[in-house]
PDB file of C-alpha atoms in Angstrom:
ATOM      1  CA  UNK A   1      -8.883  13.646 -13.831  1.00 51.00           C
ATOM      2  CA  UNK A   2     -10.713  16.949 -13.939  1.00 48.00           C
ATOM      3  CA  UNK A   3     -13.566  16.913 -16.435  1.00 60.00           C
ATOM      4  CA  UNK A   4     -13.831  13.129 -16.542  1.00 72.00           C
ATOM      5  CA  UNK A   5     -17.340  11.799 -17.004  1.00 80.00           C
ATOM      6  CA  UNK A   6     -18.631   8.408 -15.996  1.00 91.00           C
ATOM      7  CA  UNK A   7     -19.502   7.109 -19.472  1.00 94.00           C
ATOM      8  CA  UNK A   8     -21.344   3.780 -19.580  1.00 95.00           C
ATOM      9  CA  UNK A   9     -21.161   1.543 -22.630  1.00 95.00           C
ATOM     10  CA  UNK A  10     -24.530   0.554 -24.110  1.00 91.00           C
ATOM     11  CA  UNK A  11     -23.052  -2.946 -24.249  1.00 92.00           C
ATOM     12  CA  UNK A  12     -23.073  -2.951 -20.429  1.00 94.00           C
ATOM     13  CA  UNK A  13     -26.244  -1.079 -19.491  1.00 91.00           C
ATOM     14  CA  UNK A  14     -28.966   1.320 -20.644  1.00 90.00           C
ATOM     15  CA  UNK A  15     -30.459   4.257 -18.732  1.00 92.00           C
ATOM     16  CA  UNK A  16     -34.040   3.982 -17.593  1.00 90.00           C
ATOM     17  CA  UNK A  17     -36.531   4.734 -20.359  1.00 87.00           C
ATOM     18  CA  UNK A  18     -37.434   8.400 -20.972  1.00 89.00           C
ATOM     19  CA  UNK A  19     -34.746   9.697 -18.581  1.00 92.00           C
ATOM     20  CA  UNK A  20     -32.676  12.495 -20.213  1.00 93.00           C
ATOM     21  CA  UNK A  21     -28.965  11.631 -20.413  1.00 95.00           C
ATOM     22  CA  UNK A  22     -25.922  12.585 -22.454  1.00 94.00           C
ATOM     23  CA  UNK A  23     -25.072  10.211 -25.273  1.00 94.00           C
ATOM     24  CA  UNK A  24     -21.946   9.756 -27.358  1.00 93.00           C
ATOM     25  CA  UNK A  25     -22.207   8.450 -30.905  1.00 92.00           C
ATOM     26  CA  UNK A  26     -19.808   6.339 -32.921  1.00 92.00           C
ATOM     27  CA  UNK A  27     -18.716   9.590 -34.621  1.00 92.00           C
ATOM     28  CA  UNK A  28     -17.882  11.141 -31.184  1.00 91.00           C
ATOM     29  CA  UNK A  29     -20.856  13.512 -31.258  1.00 90.00           C
ATOM     30  CA  UNK A  30     -22.263  14.271 -27.806  1.00 92.00           C
ATOM     31  CA  UNK A  31     -25.863  15.370 -27.285  1.00 91.00           C
ATOM     32  CA  UNK A  32     -28.754  15.024 -24.890  1.00 92.00           C
ATOM     33  CA  UNK A  33     -31.188  12.184 -25.556  1.00 92.00           C
ATOM     34  CA  UNK A  34     -33.588   9.773 -23.946  1.00 91.00           C
ATOM     35  CA  UNK A  35     -34.289   6.131 -24.606  1.00 89.00           C
ATOM     36  CA  UNK A  36     -37.573   4.546 -25.555  1.00 86.00           C
ATOM     37  CA  UNK A  37     -38.141   0.816 -25.512  1.00 77.00           C
ATOM     38  CA  UNK A  38     -41.090  -0.895 -27.090  1.00 68.00           C
ATOM     39  CA  UNK A  39     -42.043  -4.536 -27.238  1.00 67.00           C
ATOM     40  CA  UNK A  40     -43.573  -5.732 -30.500  1.00 64.00           C
ATOM     41  CA  UNK A  41     -44.894  -9.157 -31.385  1.00 69.00           C
ATOM     42  CA  UNK A  42     -43.554 -10.501 -34.654  1.00 66.00           C
ATOM     43  CA  UNK A  43     -46.436 -11.587 -36.896  1.00 69.00           C
ATOM     44  CA  UNK A  44     -44.280 -14.237 -38.521  1.00 69.00           C
ATOM     45  CA  UNK A  45     -42.806 -15.892 -35.441  1.00 67.00           C
ATOM     46  CA  UNK A  46     -45.145 -14.616 -32.676  1.00 66.00           C
ATOM     47  CA  UNK A  47     -42.017 -13.825 -30.635  1.00 69.00           C
ATOM     48  CA  UNK A  48     -41.525 -10.594 -28.731  1.00 67.00           C
ATOM     49  CA  UNK A  49     -39.073  -8.158 -30.300  1.00 65.00           C
ATOM     50  CA  UNK A  50     -37.666  -5.318 -28.205  1.00 65.00           C
ATOM     51  CA  UNK A  51     -37.090  -2.129 -30.194  1.00 68.00           C
ATOM     52  CA  UNK A  52     -34.780   0.455 -28.659  1.00 77.00           C
ATOM     53  CA  UNK A  53     -34.646   4.007 -30.038  1.00 83.00           C
ATOM     54  CA  UNK A  54     -32.815   7.141 -28.896  1.00 82.00           C
ATOM     55  CA  UNK A  55     -34.709  10.440 -29.146  1.00 84.00           C
ATOM     56  CA  UNK A  56     -33.288  13.987 -29.115  1.00 84.00           C
ATOM     57  CA  UNK A  57     -35.662  15.725 -26.664  1.00 80.00           C
ATOM     58  CA  UNK A  58     -35.738  19.261 -28.036  1.00 79.00           C
ATOM     59  CA  UNK A  59     -37.335  18.322 -31.362  1.00 78.00           C
ATOM     60  CA  UNK A  60     -38.310  14.702 -30.639  1.00 72.00           C
ATOM     61  CA  UNK A  61     -36.047  13.542 -33.483  1.00 74.00           C
ATOM     62  CA  UNK A  62     -34.720  10.013 -33.699  1.00 79.00           C
ATOM     63  CA  UNK A  63     -30.942   9.757 -33.456  1.00 80.00           C
ATOM     64  CA  UNK A  64     -29.869   7.552 -36.320  1.00 75.00           C
ATOM     65  CA  UNK A  65     -26.137   7.531 -35.595  1.00 80.00           C
ATOM     66  CA  UNK A  66     -25.015   4.553 -33.493  1.00 87.00           C
ATOM     67  CA  UNK A  67     -24.969   5.378 -29.772  1.00 90.00           C
ATOM     68  CA  UNK A  68     -21.965   3.822 -28.040  1.00 93.00           C
ATOM     69  CA  UNK A  69     -22.037   5.351 -24.528  1.00 94.00           C
ATOM     70  CA  UNK A  70     -24.240   7.376 -22.225  1.00 94.00           C
ATOM     71  CA  UNK A  71     -23.746   9.379 -19.010  1.00 95.00           C
ATOM     72  CA  UNK A  72     -25.911  11.070 -16.397  1.00 94.00           C
ATOM     73  CA  UNK A  73     -26.540  14.772 -17.003  1.00 92.00           C
ATOM     74  CA  UNK A  74     -24.183  16.987 -14.995  1.00 88.00           C
ATOM     75  CA  UNK A  75     -25.494  18.936 -12.007  1.00 85.00           C
ATOM     76  CA  UNK A  76     -26.630  22.403 -13.088  1.00 83.00           C
ATOM     77  CA  UNK A  77     -25.061  25.517 -11.561  1.00 88.00           C
ATOM     78  CA  UNK A  78     -26.942  26.972  -8.613  1.00 88.00           C
ATOM     79  CA  UNK A  79     -26.741  30.568  -9.809  1.00 81.00           C
TER      80      UNK A  79
END
């Protein structure tokens, strides 16, 4: 259908880190964001813990609402 986007569930896959994408939250809010992933070592268990955060790129704010899906940014108009 016209206007359909190829939304990908975060349960299936994540975009590459720091690549701007569109995200959809649990509250159906759509905005641009990028993903950061960090590996931390737990002091208690000495196991690696992966921390995943979504950042809104214009103000570098964390997005605290639950992200459910993401999609590639659309192609910009040529003129």
